[in-house]
Each structure stands twice: as structure tokens, then as C-alpha cells.
PDB file of N, CA and C in Angstrom:
ATOM      1  N   MET J1185      -7.284  20.670 -12.894  1.00  0.00           N
ATOM      2  CA  MET J1185      -6.029  20.722 -12.855  1.00  0.00           C
ATOM      3  C   MET J1185      -5.393  21.791 -13.621  1.00  0.00           C
ATOM      4  N   GLU J1186      -4.434  22.430 -12.962  1.00  0.00           N
ATOM      5  CA  GLU J1186      -3.386  23.507 -13.671  1.00  0.00           C
ATOM      6  C   GLU J1186      -2.572  23.240 -13.668  1.00  0.00           C
ATOM      7  N   VAL J1187      -1.393  23.551 -14.666  1.00  0.00           N
ATOM      8  CA  VAL J1187       0.129  23.521 -14.680  1.00  0.00           C
ATOM      9  C   VAL J1187       0.724  24.460 -14.737  1.00  0.00           C
ATOM     10  N   TYR J1188       1.600  25.306 -13.700  1.00  0.00           N
ATOM     11  CA  TYR J1188       2.083  26.524 -14.220  1.00  0.00           C
ATOM     12  C   TYR J1188       3.604  26.348 -14.327  1.00  0.00           C
ATOM     13  N   THR J1189       4.484  26.599 -15.049  1.00  0.00           N
ATOM     14  CA  THR J1189       5.677  26.574 -15.249  1.00  0.00           C
ATOM     15  C   THR J1189       6.460  28.093 -15.105  1.00  0.00           C
ATOM     16  N   GLU J1190       7.509  28.393 -14.325  1.00  0.00           N
ATOM     17  CA  GLU J1190       8.249  29.517 -13.792  1.00  0.00           C
ATOM     18  C   GLU J1190       9.878  28.564 -14.000  1.00  0.00           C
ATOM     19  N   PHE J1191      10.815  29.718 -13.600  1.00  0.00           N
ATOM     20  CA  PHE J1191      12.130  29.375 -13.555  1.00  0.00           C
ATOM     21  C   PHE J1191      12.769  30.197 -12.084  1.00  0.00           C
ATOM     22  N   GLU J1192      13.343  29.326 -11.492  1.00  0.00           N
ATOM     23  CA  GLU J1192      14.345  29.573 -10.216  1.00  0.00           C
ATOM     24  C   GLU J1192      15.685  29.663 -10.569  1.00  0.00           C
ATOM     25  N   GLY J1193      16.058  30.506 -11.256  1.00  0.00           N
ATOM     26  CA  GLY J1193      17.431  30.548 -11.928  1.00  0.00           C
ATOM     27  C   GLY J1193      17.564  29.720 -13.041  1.00  0.00           C
ATOM     28  N   LYS J1194      18.447  28.399 -12.980  1.00  0.00           N
ATOM     29  CA  LYS J1194      18.371  27.296 -13.978  1.00  0.00           C
ATOM     30  C   LYS J1194      17.428  26.113 -13.659  1.00  0.00           C
ATOM     31  N   THR J1195      16.770  26.418 -12.562  1.00  0.00           N
ATOM     32  CA  THR J1195      15.811  25.251 -12.468  1.00  0.00           C
ATOM     33  C   THR J1195      14.322  25.432 -13.058  1.00  0.00           C
ATOM     34  N   MET J1196      13.512  24.520 -13.666  1.00  0.00           N
ATOM     35  CA  MET J1196      12.526  24.897 -14.129  1.00  0.00           C
ATOM     36  C   MET J1196      11.439  24.166 -13.067  1.00  0.00           C
ATOM     37  N   VAL J1197      10.651  24.948 -12.633  1.00  0.00           N
ATOM     38  CA  VAL J1197       9.414  24.706 -11.825  1.00  0.00           C
ATOM     39  C   VAL J1197       8.123  24.630 -12.098  1.00  0.00           C
ATOM     40  N   PHE J1198       7.814  23.236 -11.913  1.00  0.00           N
ATOM     41  CA  PHE J1198       6.172  23.103 -12.032  1.00  0.00           C
ATOM     42  C   PHE J1198       5.213  23.112 -11.000  1.00  0.00           C
ATOM     43  N   ARG J1199       4.471  23.781 -11.206  1.00  0.00           N
ATOM     44  CA  ARG J1199       3.455  24.119  -9.860  1.00  0.00           C
ATOM     45  C   ARG J1199       2.245  23.465 -10.477  1.00  0.00           C
ATOM     46  N   LEU J1200       1.994  22.349  -9.808  1.00  0.00           N
ATOM     47  CA  LEU J1200       0.633  21.443  -9.950  1.00  0.00           C
ATOM     48  C   LEU J1200      -0.571  21.995  -8.868  1.00  0.00           C
ATOM     49  N   VAL J1201      -1.536  22.170  -9.563  1.00  0.00           N
ATOM     50  CA  VAL J1201      -2.846  22.736  -8.585  1.00  0.00           C
ATOM     51  C   VAL J1201      -3.974  21.813  -9.075  1.00  0.00           C
ATOM     52  N   GLY J1202      -4.455  21.178  -8.053  1.00  0.00           N
ATOM     53  CA  GLY J1202      -5.862  20.206  -8.121  1.00  0.00           C
ATOM     54  C   GLY J1202      -5.534  18.976  -7.884  1.00  0.00           C
ATOM     55  N   GLU J1203      -6.033  17.739  -8.494  1.00  0.00           N
ATOM     56  CA  GLU J1203      -6.004  16.456  -8.683  1.00  0.00           C
ATOM     57  C   GLU J1203      -5.173  16.007  -9.753  1.00  0.00           C
ATOM     58  N   LEU J1204      -4.076  15.086  -9.613  1.00  0.00           N
ATOM     59  CA  LEU J1204      -3.617  14.474 -10.633  1.00  0.00           C
ATOM     60  C   LEU J1204      -4.015  13.203 -10.417  1.00  0.00           C
ATOM     61  N   ASP J1205      -5.014  12.818 -11.543  1.00  0.00           N
ATOM     62  CA  ASP J1205      -5.437  11.417 -11.593  1.00  0.00           C
ATOM     63  C   ASP J1205      -5.841  11.132 -13.126  1.00  0.00           C
ATOM     64  N   GLU J1206      -6.621   9.772 -13.493  1.00  0.00           N
ATOM     65  CA  GLU J1206      -6.718   9.513 -14.722  1.00  0.00           C
ATOM     66  C   GLU J1206      -7.475  10.604 -15.602  1.00  0.00           C
ATOM     67  N   HIS J1207      -8.086  11.433 -14.797  1.00  0.00           N
ATOM     68  CA  HIS J1207      -8.805  12.502 -15.791  1.00  0.00           C
ATOM     69  C   HIS J1207      -8.176  13.711 -16.347  1.00  0.00           C
ATOM     70  N   SER J1208      -6.919  14.037 -15.306  1.00  0.00           N
ATOM     71  CA  SER J1208      -5.888  14.900 -15.805  1.00  0.00           C
ATOM     72  C   SER J1208      -4.909  14.651 -16.013  1.00  0.00           C
ATOM     73  N   ALA J1209      -4.446  13.285 -16.424  1.00  0.00           N
ATOM     74  CA  ALA J1209      -2.810  12.938 -16.637  1.00  0.00           C
ATOM     75  C   ALA J1209      -2.495  13.066 -17.766  1.00  0.00           C
ATOM     76  N   GLU J1210      -3.229  13.103 -18.759  1.00  0.00           N
ATOM     77  CA  GLU J1210      -3.011  13.032 -20.224  1.00  0.00           C
ATOM     78  C   GLU J1210      -2.676  14.521 -20.174  1.00  0.00           C
ATOM     79  N   PHE J1211      -3.488  15.427 -19.744  1.00  0.00           N
ATOM     80  CA  PHE J1211      -3.071  17.199 -19.776  1.00  0.00           C
ATOM     81  C   PHE J1211      -1.993  17.313 -19.201  1.00  0.00           C
ATOM     82  N   VAL J1212      -1.650  16.943 -18.185  1.00  0.00           N
ATOM     83  CA  VAL J1212      -0.109  17.254 -17.333  1.00  0.00           C
ATOM     84  C   VAL J1212       1.049  16.673 -18.136  1.00  0.00           C
ATOM     85  N   ARG J1213       0.678  15.455 -18.429  1.00  0.00           N
ATOM     86  CA  ARG J1213       1.861  14.495 -19.326  1.00  0.00           C
ATOM     87  C   ARG J1213       2.180  15.463 -20.437  1.00  0.00           C
ATOM     88  N   ARG J1214       1.100  16.256 -21.121  1.00  0.00           N
ATOM     89  CA  ARG J1214       1.471  16.967 -22.523  1.00  0.00           C
ATOM     90  C   ARG J1214       2.022  18.355 -22.141  1.00  0.00           C
ATOM     91  N   LYS J1215       1.719  19.227 -20.973  1.00  0.00           N
ATOM     92  CA  LYS J1215       2.327  20.064 -20.467  1.00  0.00           C
ATOM     93  C   LYS J1215       3.495  20.096 -19.973  1.00  0.00           C
ATOM     94  N   LEU J1216       3.666  19.137 -19.202  1.00  0.00           N
ATOM     95  CA  LEU J1216       5.266  18.917 -18.849  1.00  0.00           C
ATOM     96  C   LEU J1216       6.204  18.650 -20.087  1.00  0.00           C
ATOM     97  N   ASP J1217       5.763  17.691 -20.797  1.00  0.00           N
ATOM     98  CA  ASP J1217       6.255  17.042 -21.919  1.00  0.00           C
ATOM     99  C   ASP J1217       6.893  18.223 -22.962  1.00  0.00           C
ATOM    100  N   ALA J1218       6.218  18.881 -23.046  1.00  0.00           N
ATOM    101  CA  ALA J1218       6.181  20.359 -24.034  1.00  0.00           C
ATOM    102  C   ALA J1218       7.363  21.253 -23.303  1.00  0.00           C
ATOM    103  N   ALA J1219       7.165  21.605 -22.123  1.00  0.00           N
ATOM    104  CA  ALA J1219       7.914  22.391 -21.067  1.00  0.00           C
ATOM    105  C   ALA J1219       9.276  21.965 -21.101  1.00  0.00           C
ATOM    106  N   ILE J1220       9.380  20.583 -21.371  1.00  0.00           N
ATOM    107  CA  ILE J1220      10.828  19.885 -20.760  1.00  0.00           C
ATOM    108  C   ILE J1220      11.511  19.714 -22.229  1.00  0.00           C
ATOM    109  N   SER J1221      10.852  19.772 -23.336  1.00  0.00           N
ATOM    110  CA  SER J1221      11.577  19.868 -24.350  1.00  0.00           C
ATOM    111  C   SER J1221      11.680  20.905 -24.971  1.00  0.00           C
ATOM    112  N   GLU J1222      10.756  22.140 -24.615  1.00  0.00           N
ATOM    113  CA  GLU J1222      11.027  23.386 -25.305  1.00  0.00           C
ATOM    114  C   GLU J1222      12.196  24.436 -24.762  1.00  0.00           C
ATOM    115  N   ASN J1223      12.417  23.511 -23.138  1.00  0.00           N
ATOM    116  CA  ASN J1223      13.189  24.980 -22.336  1.00  0.00           C
ATOM    117  C   ASN J1223      14.678  24.102 -22.204  1.00  0.00           C
ATOM    118  N   SER J1224      15.578  25.163 -21.720  1.00  0.00           N
ATOM    119  CA  SER J1224      16.881  25.091 -21.206  1.00  0.00           C
ATOM    120  C   SER J1224      16.730  24.968 -19.630  1.00  0.00           C
ATOM    121  N   TYR J1225      17.249  23.621 -19.052  1.00  0.00           N
ATOM    122  CA  TYR J1225      17.314  23.884 -17.551  1.00  0.00           C
ATOM    123  C   TYR J1225      18.115  22.971 -17.069  1.00  0.00           C
ATOM    124  N   ASP J1226      18.564  23.215 -15.758  1.00  0.00           N
ATOM    125  CA  ASP J1226      19.842  22.292 -15.072  1.00  0.00           C
ATOM    126  C   ASP J1226      18.776  21.102 -14.155  1.00  0.00           C
ATOM    127  N   ALA J1227      17.874  21.390 -13.675  1.00  0.00           N
ATOM    128  CA  ALA J1227      17.054  20.787 -12.947  1.00  0.00           C
ATOM    129  C   ALA J1227      15.559  21.201 -13.073  1.00  0.00           C
ATOM    130  N   VAL J1228      14.692  20.234 -12.517  1.00  0.00           N
ATOM    131  CA  VAL J1228      13.136  20.266 -12.786  1.00  0.00           C
ATOM    132  C   VAL J1228      12.783  19.984 -10.989  1.00  0.00           C
ATOM    133  N   LEU J1229      12.102  20.950 -10.526  1.00  0.00           N
ATOM    134  CA  LEU J1229      11.323  20.959  -9.581  1.00  0.00           C
ATOM    135  C   LEU J1229       9.913  20.949  -9.432  1.00  0.00           C
ATOM    136  N   LEU J1230       9.265  19.825  -8.917  1.00  0.00           N
ATOM    137  CA  LEU J1230       7.851  19.800  -8.673  1.00  0.00           C
ATOM    138  C   LEU J1230       7.234  20.430  -7.606  1.00  0.00           C
ATOM    139  N   ASP J1231       6.826  21.625  -7.703  1.00  0.00           N
ATOM    140  CA  ASP J1231       6.051  22.247  -6.641  1.00  0.00           C
ATOM    141  C   ASP J1231       4.711  21.525  -6.004  1.00  0.00           C
ATOM    142  N   LEU J1232       4.400  20.911  -5.170  1.00  0.00           N
ATOM    143  CA  LEU J1232       3.171  20.082  -5.113  1.00  0.00           C
ATOM    144  C   LEU J1232       2.403  20.639  -3.927  1.00  0.00           C
ATOM    145  N   SER J1233       2.416  22.150  -3.552  1.00  0.00           N
ATOM    146  CA  SER J1233       1.903  22.829  -2.397  1.00  0.00           C
ATOM    147  C   SER J1233       0.389  22.682  -2.584  1.00  0.00           C
ATOM    148  N   ARG J1234      -0.163  22.755  -3.577  1.00  0.00           N
ATOM    149  CA  ARG J1234      -1.159  22.848  -4.190  1.00  0.00           C
ATOM    150  C   ARG J1234      -2.184  21.819  -4.658  1.00  0.00           C
ATOM    151  N   LEU J1235      -1.244  20.546  -4.637  1.00  0.00           N
ATOM    152  CA  LEU J1235      -1.725  19.386  -5.455  1.00  0.00           C
ATOM    153  C   LEU J1235      -2.228  18.560  -4.415  1.00  0.00           C
ATOM    154  N   SER J1236      -3.660  18.467  -4.346  1.00  0.00           N
ATOM    155  CA  SER J1236      -4.578  17.946  -3.116  1.00  0.00           C
ATOM    156  C   SER J1236      -4.648  16.571  -3.367  1.00  0.00           C
ATOM    157  N   PHE J1237      -4.683  15.749  -4.334  1.00  0.00           N
ATOM    158  CA  PHE J1237      -4.814  14.420  -4.474  1.00  0.00           C
ATOM    159  C   PHE J1237      -3.895  13.782  -6.002  1.00  0.00           C
ATOM    160  N   MET J1238      -3.223  12.601  -5.404  1.00  0.00           N
ATOM    161  CA  MET J1238      -2.592  11.927  -6.604  1.00  0.00           C
ATOM    162  C   MET J1238      -2.940  10.314  -6.757  1.00  0.00           C
ATOM    163  N   ASP J1239      -3.452   9.819  -7.671  1.00  0.00           N
ATOM    164  CA  ASP J1239      -3.682   8.323  -7.693  1.00  0.00           C
ATOM    165  C   ASP J1239      -2.557   7.504  -8.568  1.00  0.00           C
ATOM    166  N   SER J1240      -2.551   6.533  -8.715  1.00  0.00           N
ATOM    167  CA  SER J1240      -1.739   5.496  -9.653  1.00  0.00           C
ATOM    168  C   SER J1240      -1.052   6.067 -10.602  1.00  0.00           C
ATOM    169  N   THR J1241      -2.450   6.722 -11.568  1.00  0.00           N
ATOM    170  CA  THR J1241      -2.129   7.165 -12.904  1.00  0.00           C
ATOM    171  C   THR J1241      -1.203   8.774 -12.847  1.00  0.00           C
ATOM    172  N   GLY J1242      -1.418   9.195 -11.526  1.00  0.00           N
ATOM    173  CA  GLY J1242      -0.359  10.441 -11.633  1.00  0.00           C
ATOM    174  C   GLY J1242       1.012  10.065 -10.974  1.00  0.00           C
ATOM    175  N   ILE J1243       1.177   9.117 -10.206  1.00  0.00           N
ATOM    176  CA  ILE J1243       2.863   8.420  -9.973  1.00  0.00           C
ATOM    177  C   ILE J1243       3.158   7.936 -11.142  1.00  0.00           C
ATOM    178  N   GLY J1244       2.409   7.182 -12.241  1.00  0.00           N
ATOM    179  CA  GLY J1244       2.812   6.902 -13.783  1.00  0.00           C
ATOM    180  C   GLY J1244       3.410   8.495 -14.486  1.00  0.00           C
ATOM    181  N   VAL J1245       2.406   9.273 -14.453  1.00  0.00           N
ATOM    182  CA  VAL J1245       3.083  10.335 -14.901  1.00  0.00           C
ATOM    183  C   VAL J1245       4.126  11.241 -14.381  1.00  0.00           C
ATOM    184  N   VAL J1246       4.476  11.010 -13.209  1.00  0.00           N
ATOM    185  CA  VAL J1246       5.619  11.616 -12.274  1.00  0.00           C
ATOM    186  C   VAL J1246       6.832  10.677 -12.598  1.00  0.00           C
ATOM    187  N   ILE J1247       6.633   9.271 -12.849  1.00  0.00           N
ATOM    188  CA  ILE J1247       7.604   8.465 -13.152  1.00  0.00           C
ATOM    189  C   ILE J1247       8.223   8.481 -14.392  1.00  0.00           C
ATOM    190  N   GLY J1248       7.463   8.584 -15.351  1.00  0.00           N
ATOM    191  CA  GLY J1248       7.483   9.074 -16.784  1.00  0.00           C
ATOM    192  C   GLY J1248       8.245  10.190 -16.918  1.00  0.00           C
ATOM    193  N   ARG J1249       7.920  11.639 -16.407  1.00  0.00           N
ATOM    194  CA  ARG J1249       8.550  12.715 -16.404  1.00  0.00           C
ATOM    195  C   ARG J1249       9.932  12.517 -15.789  1.00  0.00           C
ATOM    196  N   TYR J1250      10.082  11.841 -15.083  1.00  0.00           N
ATOM    197  CA  TYR J1250      11.493  11.425 -13.977  1.00  0.00           C
ATOM    198  C   TYR J1250      12.436  10.650 -15.271  1.00  0.00           C
ATOM    199  N   LYS J1251      11.828  10.157 -15.715  1.00  0.00           N
ATOM    200  CA  LYS J1251      12.857   9.127 -16.682  1.00  0.00           C
ATOM    201  C   LYS J1251      13.186   9.829 -18.020  1.00  0.00           C
ATOM    202  N   LEU J1252      12.119  10.895 -18.424  1.00  0.00           N
ATOM    203  CA  LEU J1252      12.695  11.677 -19.407  1.00  0.00           C
ATOM    204  C   LEU J1252      13.786  12.421 -19.134  1.00  0.00           C
ATOM    205  N   ILE J1253      13.619  13.116 -17.950  1.00  0.00           N
ATOM    206  CA  ILE J1253      14.500  14.307 -17.396  1.00  0.00           C
ATOM    207  C   ILE J1253      15.961  13.470 -17.354  1.00  0.00           C
ATOM    208  N   ARG J1254      15.909  12.488 -16.333  1.00  0.00           N
ATOM    209  CA  ARG J1254      17.222  11.651 -16.368  1.00  0.00           C
ATOM    210  C   ARG J1254      17.921  11.072 -17.552  1.00  0.00           C
ATOM    211  N   LYS J1255      17.229  11.228 -18.402  1.00  0.00           N
ATOM    212  CA  LYS J1255      17.805  10.841 -19.822  1.00  0.00           C
ATOM    213  C   LYS J1255      18.854  11.737 -20.262  1.00  0.00           C
ATOM    214  N   GLU J1256      18.505  13.079 -19.771  1.00  0.00           N
ATOM    215  CA  GLU J1256      19.007  14.369 -19.944  1.00  0.00           C
ATOM    216  C   GLU J1256      20.350  14.471 -18.980  1.00  0.00           C
ATOM    217  N   ASN J1257      20.468  13.423 -18.043  1.00  0.00           N
ATOM    218  CA  ASN J1257      21.453  13.773 -17.209  1.00  0.00           C
ATOM    219  C   ASN J1257      21.074  15.068 -16.006  1.00  0.00           C
ATOM    220  N   LYS J1258      19.603  15.264 -15.683  1.00  0.00           N
ATOM    221  CA  LYS J1258      19.046  16.409 -15.014  1.00  0.00           C
ATOM    222  C   LYS J1258      18.552  15.750 -13.600  1.00  0.00           C
ATOM    223  N   ARG J1259      18.471  16.619 -12.842  1.00  0.00           N
ATOM    224  CA  ARG J1259      17.797  16.207 -11.394  1.00  0.00           C
ATOM    225  C   ARG J1259      16.554  16.657 -11.379  1.00  0.00           C
ATOM    226  N   VAL J1260      15.661  15.837 -10.492  1.00  0.00           N
ATOM    227  CA  VAL J1260      14.322  16.123 -10.257  1.00  0.00           C
ATOM    228  C   VAL J1260      14.239  16.243  -8.877  1.00  0.00           C
ATOM    229  N   TYR J1261      13.307  17.082  -8.564  1.00  0.00           N
ATOM    230  CA  TYR J1261      13.020  17.480  -7.044  1.00  0.00           C
ATOM    231  C   TYR J1261      11.469  17.791  -6.942  1.00  0.00           C
ATOM    232  N   VAL J1262      11.131  17.328  -5.486  1.00  0.00           N
ATOM    233  CA  VAL J1262       9.922  17.837  -5.098  1.00  0.00           C
ATOM    234  C   VAL J1262       9.839  18.605  -4.015  1.00  0.00           C
ATOM    235  N   ARG J1263       8.801  19.614  -3.888  1.00  0.00           N
ATOM    236  CA  ARG J1263       8.926  20.658  -2.733  1.00  0.00           C
ATOM    237  C   ARG J1263       7.413  20.797  -2.302  1.00  0.00           C
ATOM    238  N   ASN J1264       7.149  20.906  -1.114  1.00  0.00           N
ATOM    239  CA  ASN J1264       6.110  21.327  -0.388  1.00  0.00           C
ATOM    240  C   ASN J1264       4.822  20.240  -0.881  1.00  0.00           C
ATOM    241  N   PRO J1265       4.940  19.108  -0.592  1.00  0.00           N
ATOM    242  CA  PRO J1265       3.894  17.968  -1.063  1.00  0.00           C
ATOM    243  C   PRO J1265       3.036  18.318   0.270  1.00  0.00           C
ATOM    244  N   SER J1266       1.633  17.996  -0.252  1.00  0.00           N
ATOM    245  CA  SER J1266       0.371  18.347   0.892  1.00  0.00           C
ATOM    246  C   SER J1266       0.866  17.155   1.770  1.00  0.00           C
ATOM    247  N   PRO J1267       0.059  16.770   2.793  1.00  0.00           N
ATOM    248  CA  PRO J1267       0.431  15.674   3.555  1.00  0.00           C
ATOM    249  C   PRO J1267      -0.376  14.704   2.892  1.00  0.00           C
ATOM    250  N   THR J1268      -1.320  14.479   1.966  1.00  0.00           N
ATOM    251  CA  THR J1268      -1.999  13.568   1.398  1.00  0.00           C
ATOM    252  C   THR J1268      -0.959  13.021   0.301  1.00  0.00           C
ATOM    253  N   VAL J1269      -0.388  14.077  -0.606  1.00  0.00           N
ATOM    254  CA  VAL J1269       0.598  13.490  -1.456  1.00  0.00           C
ATOM    255  C   VAL J1269       1.800  13.028  -0.790  1.00  0.00           C
ATOM    256  N   ASP J1270       2.315  13.422   0.284  1.00  0.00           N
ATOM    257  CA  ASP J1270       3.451  12.953   0.623  1.00  0.00           C
ATOM    258  C   ASP J1270       3.280  12.023   1.127  1.00  0.00           C
ATOM    259  N   LYS J1271       2.380  11.472   1.443  1.00  0.00           N
ATOM    260  CA  LYS J1271       1.959  10.091   2.164  1.00  0.00           C
ATOM    261  C   LYS J1271       1.935   9.064   0.710  1.00  0.00           C
ATOM    262  N   ILE J1272       1.658   9.399  -0.024  1.00  0.00           N
ATOM    263  CA  ILE J1272       1.471   8.780  -1.698  1.00  0.00           C
ATOM    264  C   ILE J1272       3.034   8.411  -1.921  1.00  0.00           C
ATOM    265  N   PHE J1273       3.805   9.234  -1.935  1.00  0.00           N
ATOM    266  CA  PHE J1273       5.150   9.808  -2.805  1.00  0.00           C
ATOM    267  C   PHE J1273       5.868   8.632  -1.533  1.00  0.00           C
ATOM    268  N   ARG J1274       5.782   8.660  -0.342  1.00  0.00           N
ATOM    269  CA  ARG J1274       6.245   7.390   0.833  1.00  0.00           C
ATOM    270  C   ARG J1274       5.753   6.044   0.379  1.00  0.00           C
ATOM    271  N   MET J1275       4.783   5.862   0.104  1.00  0.00           N
ATOM    272  CA  MET J1275       4.214   4.662   0.124  1.00  0.00           C
ATOM    273  C   MET J1275       4.323   3.996  -1.067  1.00  0.00           C
ATOM    274  N   SER J1276       4.554   4.635  -2.636  1.00  0.00           N
ATOM    275  CA  SER J1276       5.053   4.551  -3.801  1.00  0.00           C
ATOM    276  C   SER J1276       6.485   4.087  -3.883  1.00  0.00           C
ATOM    277  N   GLY J1277       7.215   4.762  -2.859  1.00  0.00           N
ATOM    278  CA  GLY J1277       8.761   4.562  -2.927  1.00  0.00           C
ATOM    279  C   GLY J1277       9.467   5.972  -3.893  1.00  0.00           C
ATOM    280  N   LEU J1278       8.558   6.689  -4.229  1.00  0.00           N
ATOM    281  CA  LEU J1278       8.598   7.649  -5.160  1.00  0.00           C
ATOM    282  C   LEU J1278       9.842   8.673  -4.714  1.00  0.00           C
ATOM    283  N   TYR J1279       9.846   8.679  -3.315  1.00  0.00           N
ATOM    284  CA  TYR J1279      11.516   9.458  -2.829  1.00  0.00           C
ATOM    285  C   TYR J1279      12.591   8.728  -2.911  1.00  0.00           C
ATOM    286  N   GLU J1280      12.455   7.186  -3.072  1.00  0.00           N
ATOM    287  CA  GLU J1280      13.709   6.818  -3.396  1.00  0.00           C
ATOM    288  C   GLU J1280      14.558   7.131  -4.721  1.00  0.00           C
ATOM    289  N   ILE J1281      13.744   7.789  -5.380  1.00  0.00           N
ATOM    290  CA  ILE J1281      14.339   8.284  -6.635  1.00  0.00           C
ATOM    291  C   ILE J1281      14.533   9.859  -6.778  1.00  0.00           C
ATOM    292  N   ILE J1282      13.172  10.342  -6.448  1.00  0.00           N
ATOM    293  CA  ILE J1282      13.185  11.707  -6.247  1.00  0.00           C
ATOM    294  C   ILE J1282      13.441  12.587  -5.002  1.00  0.00           C
ATOM    295  N   THR J1283      14.251  13.519  -4.802  1.00  0.00           N
ATOM    296  CA  THR J1283      14.779  14.069  -3.691  1.00  0.00           C
ATOM    297  C   THR J1283      13.304  14.923  -3.036  1.00  0.00           C
ATOM    298  N   LYS J1284      13.076  14.860  -2.080  1.00  0.00           N
ATOM    299  CA  LYS J1284      12.261  16.082  -1.237  1.00  0.00           C
ATOM    300  C   LYS J1284      13.386  16.962  -0.797  1.00  0.00           C
ATOM    301  N   LEU J1285      12.762  18.331  -1.059  1.00  0.00           N
ATOM    302  CA  LEU J1285      13.372  19.543  -0.340  1.00  0.00           C
ATOM    303  C   LEU J1285      12.585  20.055   0.556  1.00  0.00           C
TER     304      LEU J1285
END
């Protein structure tokens, strides 16, 4: 699992590459939490174009980061989910709280 952080204006973009599951969840959680706490941003965008799989542990990571970001009154978006990850987002109801661009 790889996590890349970059900025598009005032939006912090996380590019997740690989599989977000029980084996990578703690690594991803630490990387995202550090970037969230150390940077100034107006919104967070999860670029999931190279995330090939996500299980329930990954859903928990996403929801936890969503809650952290929303506490600061910031927005969270998702972009380019693979068909597999898109299906997981739809089935889990994540699109009800996170906007897909």
C-alpha cells in the first residue's frame, strides 16, 4: 500500500495505491492522520483511481478520517474510484456522507 499526498490549490489530495485492508489499515491511518494534523487545507480529496480493493477495515479508515476532517468543518470528496471500490462505496453507504466528484 502506498499513500501520496499533494495539493491542488487549498485541497489536500490523498492518492491511495494498492489494497486498503486489515494489513494496510494502520499504515494508511497513520499517514493520513499525520498529513491532516500537519497541514492547512480547505478540503480533502481521496483519489482512489489506483486503489484496487477495500474491505470493511478500509471503510472504517475512511469513516474515521471523514469524522476528523468534518470536526474542522472541512469537506471530504472522492475521485476516480475503480469499479470495485465504487461498488464498495455504494453498498456501504459512504456516498451518503462523502461526495463523489
